Coordinates of C-alpha atoms in Angstrom, one line a residue:
M281 CA -34.9 -4.2 -49.7
A282 CA -31.6 -3.2 -51.1
T283 CA -31.8 0.4 -52.2
N284 CA -29.2 0.1 -55.0
N285 CA -31.5 -2.1 -57.1
V286 CA -34.7 -0.1 -57.0
L287 CA -35.8 3.1 -58.7
L288 CA -37.8 4.8 -56.0
A289 CA -36.1 4.0 -52.7
G290 CA -36.7 6.8 -50.2
R291 CA -39.5 8.4 -52.2
L292 CA -43.1 9.0 -50.9
A293 CA -45.6 8.8 -53.7
V294 CA -49.3 10.0 -53.7
V295 CA -51.3 8.0 -56.3
T296 CA -54.9 9.0 -57.0
G297 CA -57.3 6.5 -58.5
G298 CA -55.2 3.9 -56.7
G299 CA -58.1 1.6 -56.0
S300 CA -58.3 -0.1 -59.4
G301 CA -56.9 -0.4 -62.9
I302 CA -53.9 1.7 -63.9
G303 CA -53.8 3.4 -60.5
R304 CA -53.6 0.1 -58.6
A305 CA -50.9 -1.1 -60.9
I306 CA -48.9 2.1 -60.3
C307 CA -49.1 1.5 -56.6
S308 CA -47.9 -2.0 -57.0
I309 CA -45.0 -1.2 -59.2
F310 CA -44.0 1.8 -57.1
A311 CA -44.0 -0.4 -54.0
R312 CA -41.8 -2.9 -55.8
E313 CA -39.4 -0.2 -56.6
G314 CA -39.1 0.8 -52.9
A315 CA -41.4 3.8 -52.6
K316 CA -43.7 4.6 -49.8
V317 CA -47.2 4.9 -51.2
A318 CA -50.3 6.9 -50.3
V319 CA -53.1 5.1 -52.1
V320 CA -55.9 7.6 -52.8
D321 CA -59.3 6.7 -54.2
L322 CA -62.9 8.0 -54.0
N323 CA -63.8 4.6 -52.6
K324 CA -61.5 4.1 -49.5
K325 CA -62.4 0.4 -49.4
S326 CA -60.9 0.0 -52.9
A327 CA -57.8 1.8 -51.8
E328 CA -57.6 -0.5 -48.8
E329 CA -57.9 -3.5 -51.1
T330 CA -54.9 -2.2 -53.0
L331 CA -53.0 -2.0 -49.8
S332 CA -53.6 -5.7 -49.2
L333 CA -51.8 -6.4 -52.5
L334 CA -48.6 -4.5 -51.6
P335 CA -45.6 -5.9 -49.8
A336 CA -46.4 -6.4 -46.0
S337 CA -45.6 -3.1 -44.3
T338 CA -48.2 -1.1 -42.5
S339 CA -46.0 1.9 -42.1
D340 CA -45.0 2.3 -45.8
Y341 CA -48.5 2.3 -47.3
R342 CA -51.7 4.0 -46.3
A343 CA -55.2 4.4 -47.9
Y344 CA -57.1 7.6 -48.2
G345 CA -60.7 8.2 -49.4
T346 CA -60.8 11.4 -51.4
N347 CA -62.9 13.1 -54.0
V348 CA -60.3 14.8 -56.2
A349 CA -63.0 17.1 -57.6
I350 CA -63.5 18.8 -54.3
S351 CA -60.6 21.2 -53.3
S352 CA -61.1 20.9 -49.5
E353 CA -60.9 17.1 -49.7
V354 CA -57.7 17.3 -51.8
T355 CA -56.1 19.8 -49.4
A356 CA -57.0 17.7 -46.4
M357 CA -55.6 14.6 -48.0
V358 CA -52.3 16.2 -48.8
S359 CA -52.1 17.5 -45.2
Q360 CA -52.9 14.1 -43.8
V361 CA -50.4 12.3 -45.9
H362 CA -47.7 14.8 -44.7
E363 CA -48.8 14.2 -41.1
D364 CA -49.0 10.4 -41.4
F365 CA -45.7 9.9 -43.1
G366 CA -43.8 12.8 -41.5
E367 CA -42.5 14.0 -44.8
V368 CA -43.5 15.7 -48.0
P369 CA -44.3 13.6 -51.1
T370 CA -41.7 13.8 -53.8
V371 CA -43.9 12.0 -56.4
A372 CA -47.6 12.4 -57.3
V373 CA -49.5 10.4 -60.0
N374 CA -52.9 11.6 -61.0
A375 CA -54.7 8.4 -62.3
A376 CA -58.2 9.2 -61.0
G377 CA -60.6 9.2 -63.9
I378 CA -64.1 8.4 -65.0
T379 CA -66.0 7.9 -68.3
K380 CA -69.6 8.8 -69.2
D381 CA -69.7 8.0 -72.9
N382 CA -72.2 9.1 -75.4
F383 CA -72.3 10.8 -78.8
L384 CA -71.9 14.5 -78.9
L385 CA -75.5 15.2 -80.0
K386 CA -76.9 12.9 -77.3
M387 CA -74.7 13.8 -74.4
D388 CA -76.3 15.5 -71.4
E389 CA -74.7 18.5 -69.7
Q390 CA -74.3 16.6 -66.4
S391 CA -72.3 13.8 -68.0
F392 CA -70.0 16.4 -69.6
D393 CA -69.5 18.3 -66.3
D394 CA -68.9 15.1 -64.2
V395 CA -66.1 13.9 -66.5
I396 CA -64.4 17.3 -66.7
N397 CA -64.7 17.7 -62.9
V398 CA -62.9 14.5 -62.1
N399 CA -60.5 14.1 -64.9
L400 CA -59.4 17.7 -65.5
K401 CA -60.4 19.7 -62.5
G402 CA -59.3 16.9 -60.2
T403 CA -55.9 16.8 -61.9
F404 CA -55.6 20.6 -61.5
L405 CA -56.5 20.5 -57.8
V406 CA -54.0 17.7 -57.0
N407 CA -51.2 19.4 -59.1
Q408 CA -51.9 22.6 -57.3
A409 CA -52.0 21.2 -53.7
I410 CA -49.0 18.9 -54.2
G411 CA -47.1 21.5 -56.1
K412 CA -47.5 23.9 -53.1
V413 CA -46.0 21.5 -50.5
M414 CA -43.3 20.4 -52.9
S415 CA -42.2 23.9 -53.7
K416 CA -42.1 25.0 -50.1
A417 CA -40.0 22.0 -49.1
S418 CA -37.2 22.9 -51.6
L419 CA -36.5 19.3 -52.5
P420 CA -33.8 18.4 -55.1
D421 CA -36.0 16.4 -57.5
C422 CA -39.8 16.0 -57.5
S423 CA -42.1 14.5 -60.1
I424 CA -45.7 14.9 -60.9
I425 CA -47.2 12.5 -63.5
N426 CA -50.6 13.1 -65.0
I427 CA -52.4 10.2 -66.7
A428 CA -54.0 11.6 -69.9
S429 CA -55.0 9.4 -72.9
I430 CA -54.3 9.0 -76.6
V431 CA -57.9 10.2 -77.2
G432 CA -56.9 13.5 -75.7
K433 CA -54.6 13.9 -78.7
C434 CA -56.7 12.2 -81.4
G435 CA -60.3 12.3 -80.2
N436 CA -62.6 9.3 -80.1
I437 CA -66.2 8.7 -81.3
G438 CA -68.6 8.8 -78.3
Q439 CA -66.1 10.4 -75.9
T440 CA -66.5 14.1 -76.4
N441 CA -66.3 14.8 -72.6
Y442 CA -63.4 12.3 -72.0
S443 CA -61.4 13.4 -75.0
A444 CA -61.8 17.1 -73.9
S445 CA -60.8 16.3 -70.3
K446 CA -57.7 14.4 -71.4
A447 CA -56.7 17.1 -73.9
G448 CA -57.0 19.5 -71.0
V449 CA -54.7 17.4 -68.9
I450 CA -52.0 17.5 -71.6
G451 CA -52.2 21.3 -71.8
L452 CA -52.2 21.6 -68.0
T453 CA -49.2 19.4 -67.8
K454 CA -47.2 21.4 -70.3
T455 CA -48.0 24.6 -68.5
A456 CA -47.3 23.2 -65.0
A457 CA -44.0 22.0 -66.2
K458 CA -43.0 25.5 -67.2
E459 CA -44.2 27.1 -64.0
L460 CA -42.8 24.5 -61.5
S461 CA -39.4 23.7 -63.0
R462 CA -37.8 26.5 -60.9
F463 CA -38.8 24.5 -57.8
N464 CA -37.1 21.4 -59.1
I465 CA -40.6 19.8 -59.9
R466 CA -40.9 17.9 -63.1
V467 CA -44.4 17.5 -64.6
N468 CA -45.1 14.9 -67.4
A469 CA -48.1 13.3 -68.9
V470 CA -48.6 9.6 -69.9
L471 CA -51.0 8.9 -72.7
P472 CA -52.3 5.3 -72.5
G473 CA -53.9 3.7 -75.4
F474 CA -56.4 0.8 -75.2
I475 CA -55.6 -0.7 -71.8
D476 CA -57.2 -3.8 -70.2
T477 CA -58.9 -2.1 -67.1
P478 CA -62.3 -2.1 -65.5
M479 CA -63.0 1.0 -67.5
T480 CA -62.5 -0.8 -70.9
A481 CA -64.2 -3.9 -69.6
K482 CA -67.5 -2.2 -70.4
V483 CA -66.7 -2.0 -74.1
P484 CA -68.5 -4.7 -76.2
E485 CA -66.4 -7.6 -77.2
N486 CA -66.8 -7.0 -81.0
V487 CA -65.7 -3.4 -80.5
K488 CA -62.6 -4.6 -78.6
Q489 CA -61.7 -6.9 -81.4
M490 CA -62.1 -4.2 -83.9
I491 CA -59.8 -1.8 -82.0
E492 CA -57.2 -4.6 -81.4
M493 CA -57.0 -5.0 -85.2
M494 CA -56.1 -1.2 -85.4
I495 CA -53.3 -1.6 -82.9
P496 CA -49.9 -2.3 -84.6
V497 CA -48.9 -4.8 -81.8
K498 CA -52.4 -6.4 -82.1
R499 CA -53.3 -6.5 -78.4
M500 CA -54.6 -4.3 -75.6
G501 CA -52.0 -3.0 -73.2
T502 CA -51.8 -3.9 -69.5
P503 CA -52.0 -1.5 -66.5
E504 CA -48.5 -2.7 -65.5
E505 CA -47.1 -1.4 -68.9
I506 CA -48.4 2.0 -68.0
A507 CA -47.1 1.8 -64.5
E508 CA -43.6 0.9 -65.6
V509 CA -43.4 4.1 -67.6
C510 CA -44.7 6.1 -64.6
A511 CA -41.9 4.5 -62.4
F512 CA -39.3 5.7 -64.8
L513 CA -40.8 9.2 -64.8
A514 CA -41.0 9.2 -61.0
S515 CA -37.3 8.3 -60.7
T516 CA -34.2 10.4 -61.1
R517 CA -33.4 8.5 -64.3
S518 CA -35.8 10.8 -66.0
S519 CA -34.3 13.9 -64.5
Y520 CA -34.1 15.8 -67.8
I521 CA -37.7 15.0 -68.9
T522 CA -40.4 17.5 -68.1
G523 CA -43.4 18.8 -70.1
A524 CA -43.5 15.6 -72.1
A525 CA -46.6 13.7 -73.2
I526 CA -45.5 10.1 -73.6
E527 CA -47.7 7.8 -75.6
V528 CA -47.9 4.2 -74.4
T529 CA -50.3 2.8 -77.0
G530 CA -48.8 -0.2 -78.8
G531 CA -48.5 2.1 -81.8
L532 CA -52.2 3.0 -81.8
N533 CA -52.9 6.5 -83.1
F534 CA -56.6 6.9 -83.9

């Protein structure tokens, strides 16, 4: 692949939640743009399925089964990626996330804790582990991208836990950007709107239609449309962008 026509040639990217949805699309777009990709997912089989969709190259792409909510697993994954590829990642995307929706007055404590642990604590643990190896390597330009959500800014009925977790991701991103900039590490958040993924597939059809009518462009977004923004943020073309929370919503603002 000619390096002058791709955004991410020579970069090693770690993508959590890479086994489906937005994470899988990010892996695909990053591979198209010349990156080496470590596909990370709780379900290693799903991560391996993502590998089968990438351009044929066993050395440039690897799958890892990791629970991002457990610090020892995150640390071990980052160490294994370094060993397998023989280099430090210069890009990390935190796309791992879950939902356990219910109304505030009906939500049980475990559902709240589970979503916070994966979506917020998991993002913290990966930012911390990846940030440590990036900072020690003294690389010229590194990029961490955290997938938040428009509901982290605006809230959403039935998603107290999810909205809180994604609001936390936005705050974490802005603080990490301030702390890590001296190591040439940029940290940004992407806020997807209503995207056609396995997560939104569970939404009743009549609710989908109602939400689509609220979206100025009158349709759901695709995972690839989120991935394209991530590719830009991962590249040196966004070298003066850090601490940003970029909305990719088709104009939706609840």
